[in-house]
GROMACS .gro file of C-alpha atoms in nm:
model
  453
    1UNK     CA    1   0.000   0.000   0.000
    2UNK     CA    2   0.110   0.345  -0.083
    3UNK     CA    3   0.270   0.573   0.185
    4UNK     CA    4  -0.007   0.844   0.266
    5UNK     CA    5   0.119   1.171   0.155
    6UNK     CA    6   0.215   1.456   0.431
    7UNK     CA    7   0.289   1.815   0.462
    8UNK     CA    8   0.668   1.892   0.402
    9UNK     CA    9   0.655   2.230   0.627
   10UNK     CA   10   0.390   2.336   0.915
   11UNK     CA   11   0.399   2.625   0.675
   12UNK     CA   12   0.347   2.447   0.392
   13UNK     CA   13   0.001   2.342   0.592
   14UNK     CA   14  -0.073   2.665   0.722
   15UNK     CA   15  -0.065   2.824   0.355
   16UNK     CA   16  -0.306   2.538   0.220
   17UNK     CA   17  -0.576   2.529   0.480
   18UNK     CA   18  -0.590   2.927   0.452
   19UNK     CA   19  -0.561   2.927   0.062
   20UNK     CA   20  -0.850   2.648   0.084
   21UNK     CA   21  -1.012   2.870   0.353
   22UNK     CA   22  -0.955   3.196   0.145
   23UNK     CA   23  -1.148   3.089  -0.176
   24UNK     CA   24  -1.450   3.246  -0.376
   25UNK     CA   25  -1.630   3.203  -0.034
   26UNK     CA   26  -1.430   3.520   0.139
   27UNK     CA   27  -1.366   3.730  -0.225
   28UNK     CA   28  -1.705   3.646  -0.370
   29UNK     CA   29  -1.997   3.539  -0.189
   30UNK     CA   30  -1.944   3.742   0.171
   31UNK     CA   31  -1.958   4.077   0.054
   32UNK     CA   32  -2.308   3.987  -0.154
   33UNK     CA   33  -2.444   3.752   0.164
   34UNK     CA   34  -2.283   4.083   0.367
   35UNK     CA   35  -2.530   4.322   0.178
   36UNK     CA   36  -2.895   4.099   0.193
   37UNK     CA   37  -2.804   4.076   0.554
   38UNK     CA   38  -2.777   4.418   0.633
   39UNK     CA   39  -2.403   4.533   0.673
   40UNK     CA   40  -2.209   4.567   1.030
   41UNK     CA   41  -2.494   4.391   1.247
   42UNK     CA   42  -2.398   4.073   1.025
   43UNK     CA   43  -2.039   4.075   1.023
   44UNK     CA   44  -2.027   4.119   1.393
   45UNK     CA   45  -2.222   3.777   1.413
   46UNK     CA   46  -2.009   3.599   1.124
   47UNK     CA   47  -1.686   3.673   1.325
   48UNK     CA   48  -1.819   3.591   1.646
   49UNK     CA   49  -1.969   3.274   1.519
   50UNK     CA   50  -1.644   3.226   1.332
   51UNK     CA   51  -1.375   3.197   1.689
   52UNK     CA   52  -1.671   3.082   1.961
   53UNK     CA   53  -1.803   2.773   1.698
   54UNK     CA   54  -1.616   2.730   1.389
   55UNK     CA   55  -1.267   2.774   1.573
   56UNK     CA   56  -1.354   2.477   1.767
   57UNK     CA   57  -1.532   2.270   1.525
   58UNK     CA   58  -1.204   2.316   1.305
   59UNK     CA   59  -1.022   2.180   1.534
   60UNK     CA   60  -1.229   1.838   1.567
   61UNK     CA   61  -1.208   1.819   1.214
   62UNK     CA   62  -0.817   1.851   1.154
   63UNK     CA   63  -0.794   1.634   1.496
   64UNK     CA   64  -1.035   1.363   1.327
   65UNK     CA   65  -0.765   1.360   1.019
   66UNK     CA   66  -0.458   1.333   1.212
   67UNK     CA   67  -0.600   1.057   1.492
   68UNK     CA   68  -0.701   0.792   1.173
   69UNK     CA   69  -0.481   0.921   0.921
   70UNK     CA   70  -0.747   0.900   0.693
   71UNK     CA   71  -1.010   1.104   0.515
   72UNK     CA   72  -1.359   1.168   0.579
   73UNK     CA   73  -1.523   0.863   0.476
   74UNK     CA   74  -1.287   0.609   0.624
   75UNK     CA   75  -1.231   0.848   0.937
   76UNK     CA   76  -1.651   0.865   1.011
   77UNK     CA   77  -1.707   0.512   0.916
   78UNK     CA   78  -1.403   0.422   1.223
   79UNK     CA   79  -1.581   0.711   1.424
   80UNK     CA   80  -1.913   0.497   1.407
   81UNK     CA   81  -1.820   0.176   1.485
   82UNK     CA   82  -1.594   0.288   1.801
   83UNK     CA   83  -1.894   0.425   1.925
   84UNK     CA   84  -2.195   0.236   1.793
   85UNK     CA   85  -2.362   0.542   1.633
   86UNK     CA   86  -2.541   0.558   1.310
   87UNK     CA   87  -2.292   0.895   1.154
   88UNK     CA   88  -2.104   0.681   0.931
   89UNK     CA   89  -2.335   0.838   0.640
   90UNK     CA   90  -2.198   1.220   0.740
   91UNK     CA   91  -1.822   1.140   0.575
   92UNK     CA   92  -1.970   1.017   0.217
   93UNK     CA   93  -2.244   1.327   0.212
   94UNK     CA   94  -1.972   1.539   0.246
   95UNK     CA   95  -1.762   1.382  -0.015
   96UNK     CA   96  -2.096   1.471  -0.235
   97UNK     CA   97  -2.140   1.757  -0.097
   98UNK     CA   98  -1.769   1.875  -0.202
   99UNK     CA   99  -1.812   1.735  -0.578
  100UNK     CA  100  -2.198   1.920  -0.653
  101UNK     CA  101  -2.026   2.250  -0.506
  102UNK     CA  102  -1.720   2.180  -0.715
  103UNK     CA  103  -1.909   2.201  -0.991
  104UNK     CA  104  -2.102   2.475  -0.969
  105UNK     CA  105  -1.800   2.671  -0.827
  106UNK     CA  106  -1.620   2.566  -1.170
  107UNK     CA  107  -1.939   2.757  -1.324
  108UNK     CA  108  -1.868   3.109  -1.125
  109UNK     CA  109  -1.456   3.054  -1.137
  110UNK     CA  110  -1.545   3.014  -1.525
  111UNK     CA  111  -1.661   3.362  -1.495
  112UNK     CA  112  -1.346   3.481  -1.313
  113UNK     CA  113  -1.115   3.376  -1.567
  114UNK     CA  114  -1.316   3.534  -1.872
  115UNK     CA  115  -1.310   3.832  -1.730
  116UNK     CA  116  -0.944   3.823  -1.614
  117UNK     CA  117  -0.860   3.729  -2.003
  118UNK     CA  118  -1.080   3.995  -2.112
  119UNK     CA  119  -0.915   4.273  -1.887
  120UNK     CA  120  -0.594   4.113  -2.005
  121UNK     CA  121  -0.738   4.198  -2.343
  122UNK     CA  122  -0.859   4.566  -2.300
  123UNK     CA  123  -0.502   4.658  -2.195
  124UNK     CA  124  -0.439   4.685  -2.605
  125UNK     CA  125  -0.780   4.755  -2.725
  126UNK     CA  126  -1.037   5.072  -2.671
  127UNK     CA  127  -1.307   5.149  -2.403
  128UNK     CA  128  -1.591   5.026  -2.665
  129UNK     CA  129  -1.464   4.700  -2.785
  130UNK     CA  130  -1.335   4.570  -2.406
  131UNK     CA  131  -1.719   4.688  -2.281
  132UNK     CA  132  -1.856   4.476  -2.508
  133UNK     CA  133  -1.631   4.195  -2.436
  134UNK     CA  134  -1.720   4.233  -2.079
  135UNK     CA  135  -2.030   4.214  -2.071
  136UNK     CA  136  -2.205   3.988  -1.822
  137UNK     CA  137  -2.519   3.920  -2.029
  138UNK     CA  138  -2.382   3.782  -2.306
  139UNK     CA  139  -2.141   3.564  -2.117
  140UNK     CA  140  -2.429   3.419  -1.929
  141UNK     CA  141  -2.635   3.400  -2.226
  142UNK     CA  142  -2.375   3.139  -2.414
  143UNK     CA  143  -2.395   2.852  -2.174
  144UNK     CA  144  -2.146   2.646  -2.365
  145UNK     CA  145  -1.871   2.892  -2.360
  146UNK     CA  146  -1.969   2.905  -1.958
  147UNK     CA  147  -1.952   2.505  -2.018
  148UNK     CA  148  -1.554   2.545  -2.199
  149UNK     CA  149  -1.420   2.840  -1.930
  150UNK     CA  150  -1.544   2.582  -1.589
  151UNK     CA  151  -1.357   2.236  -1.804
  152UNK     CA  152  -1.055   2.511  -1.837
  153UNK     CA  153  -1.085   2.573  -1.494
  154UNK     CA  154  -1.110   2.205  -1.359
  155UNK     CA  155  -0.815   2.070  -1.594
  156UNK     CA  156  -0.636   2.311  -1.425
  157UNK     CA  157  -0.748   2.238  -1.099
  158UNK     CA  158  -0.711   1.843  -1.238
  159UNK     CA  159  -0.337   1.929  -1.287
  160UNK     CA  160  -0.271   2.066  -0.931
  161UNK     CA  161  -0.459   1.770  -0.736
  162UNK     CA  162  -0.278   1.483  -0.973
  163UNK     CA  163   0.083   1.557  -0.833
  164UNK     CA  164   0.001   1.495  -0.475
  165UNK     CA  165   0.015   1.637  -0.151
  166UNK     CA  166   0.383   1.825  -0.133
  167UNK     CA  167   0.491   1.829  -0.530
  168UNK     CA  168   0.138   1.966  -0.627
  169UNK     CA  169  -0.081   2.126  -0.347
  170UNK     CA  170   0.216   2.231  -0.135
  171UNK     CA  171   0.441   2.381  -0.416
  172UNK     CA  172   0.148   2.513  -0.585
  173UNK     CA  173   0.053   2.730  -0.314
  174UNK     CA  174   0.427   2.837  -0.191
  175UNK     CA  175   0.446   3.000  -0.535
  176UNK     CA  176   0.063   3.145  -0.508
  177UNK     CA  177  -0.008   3.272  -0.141
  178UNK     CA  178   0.223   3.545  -0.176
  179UNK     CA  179   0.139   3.706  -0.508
  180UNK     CA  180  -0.253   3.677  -0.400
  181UNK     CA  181  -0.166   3.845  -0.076
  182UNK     CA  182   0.066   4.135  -0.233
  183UNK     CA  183  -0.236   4.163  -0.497
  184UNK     CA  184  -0.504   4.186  -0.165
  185UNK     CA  185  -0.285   4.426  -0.048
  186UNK     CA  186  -0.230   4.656  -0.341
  187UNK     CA  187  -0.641   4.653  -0.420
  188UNK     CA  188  -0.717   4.711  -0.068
  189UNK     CA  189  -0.539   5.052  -0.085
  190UNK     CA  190  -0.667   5.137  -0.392
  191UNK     CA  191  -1.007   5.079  -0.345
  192UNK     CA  192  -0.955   5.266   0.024
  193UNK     CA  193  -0.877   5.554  -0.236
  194UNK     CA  194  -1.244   5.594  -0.389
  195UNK     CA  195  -1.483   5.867  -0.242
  196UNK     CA  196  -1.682   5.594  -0.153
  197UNK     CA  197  -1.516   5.472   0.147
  198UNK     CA  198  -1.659   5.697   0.473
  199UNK     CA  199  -1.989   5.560   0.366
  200UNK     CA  200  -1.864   5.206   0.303
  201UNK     CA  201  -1.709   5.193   0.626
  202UNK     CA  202  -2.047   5.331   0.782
  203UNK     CA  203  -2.213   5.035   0.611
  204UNK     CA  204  -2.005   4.776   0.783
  205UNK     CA  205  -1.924   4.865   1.108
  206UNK     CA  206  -2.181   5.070   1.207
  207UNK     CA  207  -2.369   4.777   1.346
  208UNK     CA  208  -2.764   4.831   1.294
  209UNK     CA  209  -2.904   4.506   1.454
  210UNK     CA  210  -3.268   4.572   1.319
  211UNK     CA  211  -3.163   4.471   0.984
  212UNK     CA  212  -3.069   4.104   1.110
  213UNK     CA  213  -3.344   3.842   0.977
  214UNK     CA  214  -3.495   3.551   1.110
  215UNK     CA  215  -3.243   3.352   0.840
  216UNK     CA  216  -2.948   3.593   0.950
  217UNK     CA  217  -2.805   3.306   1.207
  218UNK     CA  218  -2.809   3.060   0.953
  219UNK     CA  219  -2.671   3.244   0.622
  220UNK     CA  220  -2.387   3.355   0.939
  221UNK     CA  221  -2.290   2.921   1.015
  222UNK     CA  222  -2.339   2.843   0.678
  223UNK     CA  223  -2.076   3.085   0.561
  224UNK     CA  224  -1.820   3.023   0.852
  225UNK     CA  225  -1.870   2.680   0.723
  226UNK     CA  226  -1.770   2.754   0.390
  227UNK     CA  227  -1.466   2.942   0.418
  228UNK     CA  228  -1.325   2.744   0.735
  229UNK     CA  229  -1.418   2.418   0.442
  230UNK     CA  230  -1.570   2.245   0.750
  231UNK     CA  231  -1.847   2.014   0.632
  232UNK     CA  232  -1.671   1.887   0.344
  233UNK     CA  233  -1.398   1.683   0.475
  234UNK     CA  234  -1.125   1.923   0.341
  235UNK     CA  235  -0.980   1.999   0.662
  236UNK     CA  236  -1.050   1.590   0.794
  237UNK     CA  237  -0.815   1.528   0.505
  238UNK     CA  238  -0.551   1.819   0.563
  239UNK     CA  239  -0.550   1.667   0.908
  240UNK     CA  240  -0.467   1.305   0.812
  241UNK     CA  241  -0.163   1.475   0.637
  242UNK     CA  242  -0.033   1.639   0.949
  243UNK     CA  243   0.290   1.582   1.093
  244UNK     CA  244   0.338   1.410   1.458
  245UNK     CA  245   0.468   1.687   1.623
  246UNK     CA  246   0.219   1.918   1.506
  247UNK     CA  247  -0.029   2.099   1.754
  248UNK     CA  248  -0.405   2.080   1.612
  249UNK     CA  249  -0.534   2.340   1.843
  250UNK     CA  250  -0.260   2.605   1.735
  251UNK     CA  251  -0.322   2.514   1.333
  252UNK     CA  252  -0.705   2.507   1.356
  253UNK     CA  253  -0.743   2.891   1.557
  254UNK     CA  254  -0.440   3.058   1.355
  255UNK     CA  255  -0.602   2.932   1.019
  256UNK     CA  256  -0.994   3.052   1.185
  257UNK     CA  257  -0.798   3.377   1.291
  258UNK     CA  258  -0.647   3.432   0.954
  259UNK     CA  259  -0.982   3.361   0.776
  260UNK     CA  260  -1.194   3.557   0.961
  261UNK     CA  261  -0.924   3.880   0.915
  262UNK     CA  262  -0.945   3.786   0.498
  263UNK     CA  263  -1.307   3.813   0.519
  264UNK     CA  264  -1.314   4.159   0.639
  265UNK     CA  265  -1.052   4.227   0.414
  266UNK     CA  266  -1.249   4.122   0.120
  267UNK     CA  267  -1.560   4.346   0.183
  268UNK     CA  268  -1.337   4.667   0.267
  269UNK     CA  269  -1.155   4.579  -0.075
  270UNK     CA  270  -1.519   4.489  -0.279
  271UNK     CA  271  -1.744   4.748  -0.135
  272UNK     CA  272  -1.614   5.037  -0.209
  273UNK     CA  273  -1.592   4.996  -0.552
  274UNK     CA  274  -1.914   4.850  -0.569
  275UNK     CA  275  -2.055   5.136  -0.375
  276UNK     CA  276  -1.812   5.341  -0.647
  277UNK     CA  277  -2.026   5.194  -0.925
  278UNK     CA  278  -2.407   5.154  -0.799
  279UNK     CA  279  -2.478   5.344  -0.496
  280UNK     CA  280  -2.610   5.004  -0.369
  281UNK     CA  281  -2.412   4.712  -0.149
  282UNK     CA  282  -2.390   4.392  -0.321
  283UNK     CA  283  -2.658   4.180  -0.276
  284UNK     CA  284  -2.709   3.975  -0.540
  285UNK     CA  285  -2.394   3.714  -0.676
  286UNK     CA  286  -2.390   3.822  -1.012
  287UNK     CA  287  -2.347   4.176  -0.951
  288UNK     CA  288  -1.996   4.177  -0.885
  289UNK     CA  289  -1.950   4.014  -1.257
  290UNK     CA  290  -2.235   4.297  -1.371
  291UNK     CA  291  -2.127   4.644  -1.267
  292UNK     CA  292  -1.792   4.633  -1.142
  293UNK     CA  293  -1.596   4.537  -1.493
  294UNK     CA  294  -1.812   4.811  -1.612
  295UNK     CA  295  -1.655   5.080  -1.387
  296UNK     CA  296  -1.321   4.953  -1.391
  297UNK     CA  297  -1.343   5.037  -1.749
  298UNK     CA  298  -1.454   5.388  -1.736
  299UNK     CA  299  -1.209   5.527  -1.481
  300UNK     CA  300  -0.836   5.618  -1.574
  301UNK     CA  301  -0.596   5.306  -1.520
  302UNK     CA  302  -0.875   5.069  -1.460
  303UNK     CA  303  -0.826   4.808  -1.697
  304UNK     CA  304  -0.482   4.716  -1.539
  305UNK     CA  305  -0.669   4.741  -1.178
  306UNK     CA  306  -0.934   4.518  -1.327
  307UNK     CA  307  -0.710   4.252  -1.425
  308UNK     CA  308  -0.539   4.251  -1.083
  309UNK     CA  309  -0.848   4.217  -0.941
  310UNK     CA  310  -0.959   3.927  -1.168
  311UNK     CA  311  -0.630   3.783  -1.135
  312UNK     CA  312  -0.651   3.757  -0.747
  313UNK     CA  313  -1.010   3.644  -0.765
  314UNK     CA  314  -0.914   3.402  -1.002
  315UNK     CA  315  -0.641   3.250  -0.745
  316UNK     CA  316  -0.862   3.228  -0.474
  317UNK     CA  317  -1.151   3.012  -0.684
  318UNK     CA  318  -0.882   2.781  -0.790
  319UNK     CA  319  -0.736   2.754  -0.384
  320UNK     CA  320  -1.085   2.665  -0.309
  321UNK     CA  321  -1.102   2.437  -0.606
  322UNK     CA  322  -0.791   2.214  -0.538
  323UNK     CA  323  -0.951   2.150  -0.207
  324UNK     CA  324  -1.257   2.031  -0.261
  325UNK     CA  325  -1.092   1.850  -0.543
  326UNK     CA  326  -0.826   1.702  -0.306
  327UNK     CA  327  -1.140   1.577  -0.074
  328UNK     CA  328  -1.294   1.362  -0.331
  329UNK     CA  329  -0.988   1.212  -0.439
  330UNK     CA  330  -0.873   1.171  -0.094
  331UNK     CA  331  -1.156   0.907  -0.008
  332UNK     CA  332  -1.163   0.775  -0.365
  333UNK     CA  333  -0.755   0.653  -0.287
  334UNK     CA  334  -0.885   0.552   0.103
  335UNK     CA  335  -1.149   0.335  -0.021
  336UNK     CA  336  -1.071   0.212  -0.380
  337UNK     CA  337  -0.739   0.076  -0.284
  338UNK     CA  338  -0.699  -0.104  -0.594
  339UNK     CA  339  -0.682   0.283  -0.818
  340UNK     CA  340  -0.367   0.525  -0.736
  341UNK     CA  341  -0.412   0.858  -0.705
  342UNK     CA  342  -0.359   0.990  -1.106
  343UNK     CA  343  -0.672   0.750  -1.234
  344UNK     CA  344  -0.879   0.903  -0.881
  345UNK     CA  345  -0.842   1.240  -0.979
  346UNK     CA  346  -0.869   1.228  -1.369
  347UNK     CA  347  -1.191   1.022  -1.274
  348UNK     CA  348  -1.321   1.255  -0.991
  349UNK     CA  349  -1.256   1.576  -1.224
  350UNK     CA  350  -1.450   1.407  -1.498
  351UNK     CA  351  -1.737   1.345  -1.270
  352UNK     CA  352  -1.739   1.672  -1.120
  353UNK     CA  353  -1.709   1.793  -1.564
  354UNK     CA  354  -2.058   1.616  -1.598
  355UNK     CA  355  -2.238   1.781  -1.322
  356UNK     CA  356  -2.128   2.085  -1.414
  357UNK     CA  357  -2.314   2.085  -1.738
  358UNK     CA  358  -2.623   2.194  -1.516
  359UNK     CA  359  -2.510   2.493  -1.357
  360UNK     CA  360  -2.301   2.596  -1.678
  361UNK     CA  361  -2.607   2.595  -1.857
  362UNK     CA  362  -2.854   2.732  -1.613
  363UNK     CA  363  -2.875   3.050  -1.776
  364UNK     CA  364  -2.952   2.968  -2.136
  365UNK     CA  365  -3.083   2.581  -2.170
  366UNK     CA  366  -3.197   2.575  -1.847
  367UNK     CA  367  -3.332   2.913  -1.750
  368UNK     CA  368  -3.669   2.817  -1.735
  369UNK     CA  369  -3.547   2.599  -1.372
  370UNK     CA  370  -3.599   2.858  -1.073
  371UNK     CA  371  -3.632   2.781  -0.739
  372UNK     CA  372  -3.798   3.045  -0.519
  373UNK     CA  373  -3.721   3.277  -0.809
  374UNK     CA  374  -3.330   3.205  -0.811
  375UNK     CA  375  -3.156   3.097  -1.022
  376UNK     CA  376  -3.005   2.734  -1.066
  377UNK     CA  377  -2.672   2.843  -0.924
  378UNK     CA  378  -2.819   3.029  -0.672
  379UNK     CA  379  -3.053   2.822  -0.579
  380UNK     CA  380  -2.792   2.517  -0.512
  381UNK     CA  381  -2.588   2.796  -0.347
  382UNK     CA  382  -2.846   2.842  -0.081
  383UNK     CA  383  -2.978   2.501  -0.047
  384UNK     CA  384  -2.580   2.372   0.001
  385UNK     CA  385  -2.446   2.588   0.217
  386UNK     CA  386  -2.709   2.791   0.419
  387UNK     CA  387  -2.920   2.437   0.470
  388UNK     CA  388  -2.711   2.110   0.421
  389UNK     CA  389  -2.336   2.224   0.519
  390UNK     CA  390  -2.463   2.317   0.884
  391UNK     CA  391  -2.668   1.941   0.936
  392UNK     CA  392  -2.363   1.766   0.774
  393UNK     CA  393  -2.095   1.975   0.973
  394UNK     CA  394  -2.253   1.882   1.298
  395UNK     CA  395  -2.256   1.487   1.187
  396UNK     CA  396  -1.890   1.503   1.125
  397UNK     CA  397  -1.898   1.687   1.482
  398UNK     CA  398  -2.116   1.429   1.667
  399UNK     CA  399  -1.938   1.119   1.486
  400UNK     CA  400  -1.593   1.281   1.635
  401UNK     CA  401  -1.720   1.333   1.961
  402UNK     CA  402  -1.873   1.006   2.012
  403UNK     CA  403  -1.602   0.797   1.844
  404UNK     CA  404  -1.336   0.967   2.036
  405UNK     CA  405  -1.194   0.898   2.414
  406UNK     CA  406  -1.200   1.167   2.645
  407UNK     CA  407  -0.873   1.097   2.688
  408UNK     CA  408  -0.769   1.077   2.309
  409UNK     CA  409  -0.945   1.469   2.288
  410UNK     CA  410  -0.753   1.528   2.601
  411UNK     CA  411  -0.429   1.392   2.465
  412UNK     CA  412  -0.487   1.566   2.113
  413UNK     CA  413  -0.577   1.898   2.272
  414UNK     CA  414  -0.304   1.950   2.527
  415UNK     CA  415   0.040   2.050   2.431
  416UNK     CA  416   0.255   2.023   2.778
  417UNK     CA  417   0.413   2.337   2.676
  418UNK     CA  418   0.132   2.561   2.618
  419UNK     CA  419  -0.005   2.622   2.971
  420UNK     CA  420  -0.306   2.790   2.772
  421UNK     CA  421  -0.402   2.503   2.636
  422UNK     CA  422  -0.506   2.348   2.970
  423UNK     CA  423  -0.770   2.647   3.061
  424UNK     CA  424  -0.915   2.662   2.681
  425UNK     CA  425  -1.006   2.232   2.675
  426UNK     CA  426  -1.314   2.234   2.895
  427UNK     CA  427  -1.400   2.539   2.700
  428UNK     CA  428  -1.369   2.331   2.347
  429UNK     CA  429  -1.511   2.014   2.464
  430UNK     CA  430  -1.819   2.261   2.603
  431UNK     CA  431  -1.881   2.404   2.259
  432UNK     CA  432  -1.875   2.048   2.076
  433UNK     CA  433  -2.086   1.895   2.335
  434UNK     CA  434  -2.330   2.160   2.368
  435UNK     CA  435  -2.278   2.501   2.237
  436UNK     CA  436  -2.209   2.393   1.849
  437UNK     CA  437  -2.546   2.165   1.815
  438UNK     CA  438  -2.729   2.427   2.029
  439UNK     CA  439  -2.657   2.671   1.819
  440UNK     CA  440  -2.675   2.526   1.471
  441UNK     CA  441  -3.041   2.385   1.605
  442UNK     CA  442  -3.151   2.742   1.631
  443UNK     CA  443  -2.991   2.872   1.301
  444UNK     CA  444  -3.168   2.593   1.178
  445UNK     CA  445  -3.522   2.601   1.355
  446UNK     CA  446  -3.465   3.011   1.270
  447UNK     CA  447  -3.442   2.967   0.907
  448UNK     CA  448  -3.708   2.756   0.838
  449UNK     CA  449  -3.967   3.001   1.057
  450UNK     CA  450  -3.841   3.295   0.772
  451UNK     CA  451  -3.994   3.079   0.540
  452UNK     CA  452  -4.326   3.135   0.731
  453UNK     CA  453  -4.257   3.472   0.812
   0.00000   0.00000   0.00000
């Protein structure tokens, strides 16, 4: 049997669970969930729910990895048995879970990299022939080209995932993590620049609780489920490539930390511009795609901010690609022992290729499919992550907490050199034995009364 894979560097692990972490979920779809949810109020209750819950619950996760050395499946299925509990099903709907999101994630990255090629292109062309080119309507109106730009997007992914854990994932984002943060950087204090900003920053952190929902709660878990990847088994499998020596605790709140502080950073770096170009906060997930190429076109030196801005977008979608990728072919090796891992992922990206016909063509073949009035791609958006990631993140939870000794969390937790670590364990094992399922209950219970209400 082959050796399982491992991190080279604790670096090299840190920079991979954050790049996973730091994906379209942070650059893309906070600032628009953000805006429905009414600015400041929200992201006060994101980043709280973000350290007191998904801080902890990251930890289980990367602990479950490292204590079986295996992924989700394998891990949950061991989980179930120790204990006698009926959560074996949680690792393989995550596994699914992972793939369906894949591929309509291939759909929106699609997106990204048309209109980073098309800024690319409007660096040597005029203002009328690089508005036409980027111009979301007719993009979403050819489904097939939407089809072409998401299988560009997942051979490239495909590419990454097929030279393993330190020679593809690792090296891959050694060389990325610092251009995308330099590029953060550099749009951050541009976009600080606009006239836009006093009311931006109004917007977000002037908290006005009153503009919280019933489903605010919910939309708040489902995203720190997202970007921490918890609920997927991405961070069950980063953990079953973890070194001995290294401390889960320490990984799983620097990484939370870190993701939480790129979160902000995305809406002050989004929002103003968006604010620049409609007067409005996002709220919708195709605007960003709608008005801000068309602004970054009118103003002096925008094209070349455009395509920085596409370009870092465009690294994020594929971090978050490689590890949702890198999940599925992760249990495919653990359980189909008899298939290496080149055949697993050329077979897992052609899977995740066919599913992604829906969602690529969900605006022209298929735009007569709504649900509630959204679209396809929103619609799976919403169902995925604001409704099933929550129930399948607290099955991975329960399955860990049951199939694990107290003294095996105890073990795991405590590093005989941290004398923190002894005051914060009662505090973790309190949130995964009653705080977590309390409160992703009521998110739940909460969200399906705004239905109602």
């Amino acid at each position: 049997m082959a050796k399982r894979g491992s991190w080279r560097t604790r670096f090299g692990f840190y920079l991979l669970a954050i790049g996973s972490a730091c994906g379209l979920g942070n650059l893309w779809r906070f600032p628009y969930v953000v805006g429905e949810n009414g600015g400041g109020a929200f992201i006060l209750l994101y980043v709280f729910m973000a350290l007191a819950i998904g801080a902890p619950m990251l930890i289980a996760e990367l602990m479950l990895g490292k204590n079986t050395r295996k992924s989700v499946i394998v891990a949950t299925q061991q989980m179930a048995q120790k204990s006698n509990s009926g959560f074996k099903w949680a690792g393989r709907f995550a596994v699914i879970l992972s793939i369906v999101v894949l591929s309509y994630y291939a759909v929106i990255s699609g997106w990204v990299l048309h209109f980073m090629t098309q800024f690319f292109v409007s660096l040597f062309s005029d203002y009328e022939s690089a508005s036409s080119k980027t111009n979301l309507a007719a993009l979403m109106s050819n489904g097939w080209l939407q089809l072409m730009l998401a299988s560009a997007h997942l051979l490239i992914t495909v590419v990454v995932v097929v030279k393993g854990v330190q020679e593809g994932l690792e090296r891959w984002i050694s060389y990325m993590m610092p251009l995308f943060a330099a590029l953060v950087m550099v749009l951050l204090i541009k976009s600080f620049s606009l006239p836009s900003t006093p009311e931006v920053v109004r917007f977000l952190f002037y908290p006005d609780f009153s503009k919280l929902t019933w489903s605010s709660l919910n939309h708040a878990l489902g995203h720190v489920f997202f970007t921490l990847s918890l609920g997927f088994g991405t961070m069950v499998t980063y953990g079953s490539y973890m070194r001995d020596e290294d401390h889960v605790p320490t990984a799983g709140f620097r990484v939370a930390l870190v993701d939480s502080a790129i979160s902000l950073i995305a809406v002050m770096m989004i929002f103003p511009v968006a604010f620049q170009a409609s007067n409005v906060p996002l709220t919708d997930p195709a605007l960003m795609f709608e008005v801000l190429p068309r602004y970054l076109l009118g103003i002096h030196g925008g094209a070349l901010f455009g395509l920085a801005f596409f370009v870092c977008l465009y690294l994020a979608a594929l971090n978050a690609s490689i590890g949702l990728l890198e999940v599925v072919v992760s249990n495919f090796v653990d359980t189909q022992k008899n298939i290496g891992r080149g055949r697993a992922t050329w077979y897992s990206g052609l899977v995740a290729l066919v599913l992604t016909i829906f969602p690529a063509l969900s605006s022209s073949v298929f735009k007569t499919v709504r649900f509630g009035g959204r679209s396809l791609i929103e619609g799976l958006d919403s169902l995925l992550i604001n409704w099933l990631l929550p129930l399948i993140a607290l099955a991975i939870l329960v399955a860990f907490y049951k199939g694990t000794s107290e003294k095996e969390k105890e073990t795991s937790f405590i590093d005989k050199e941290k004398f923190v670590s002894y005051s914060m364990y009662p505090h973790w094992i309190f949130v995964l034995k009653w705080a977590a399922p309390a409160v992703i209950a009521l998110g739940f219970i909460m969200q399906v009364i705004s239905l109602f209400w």
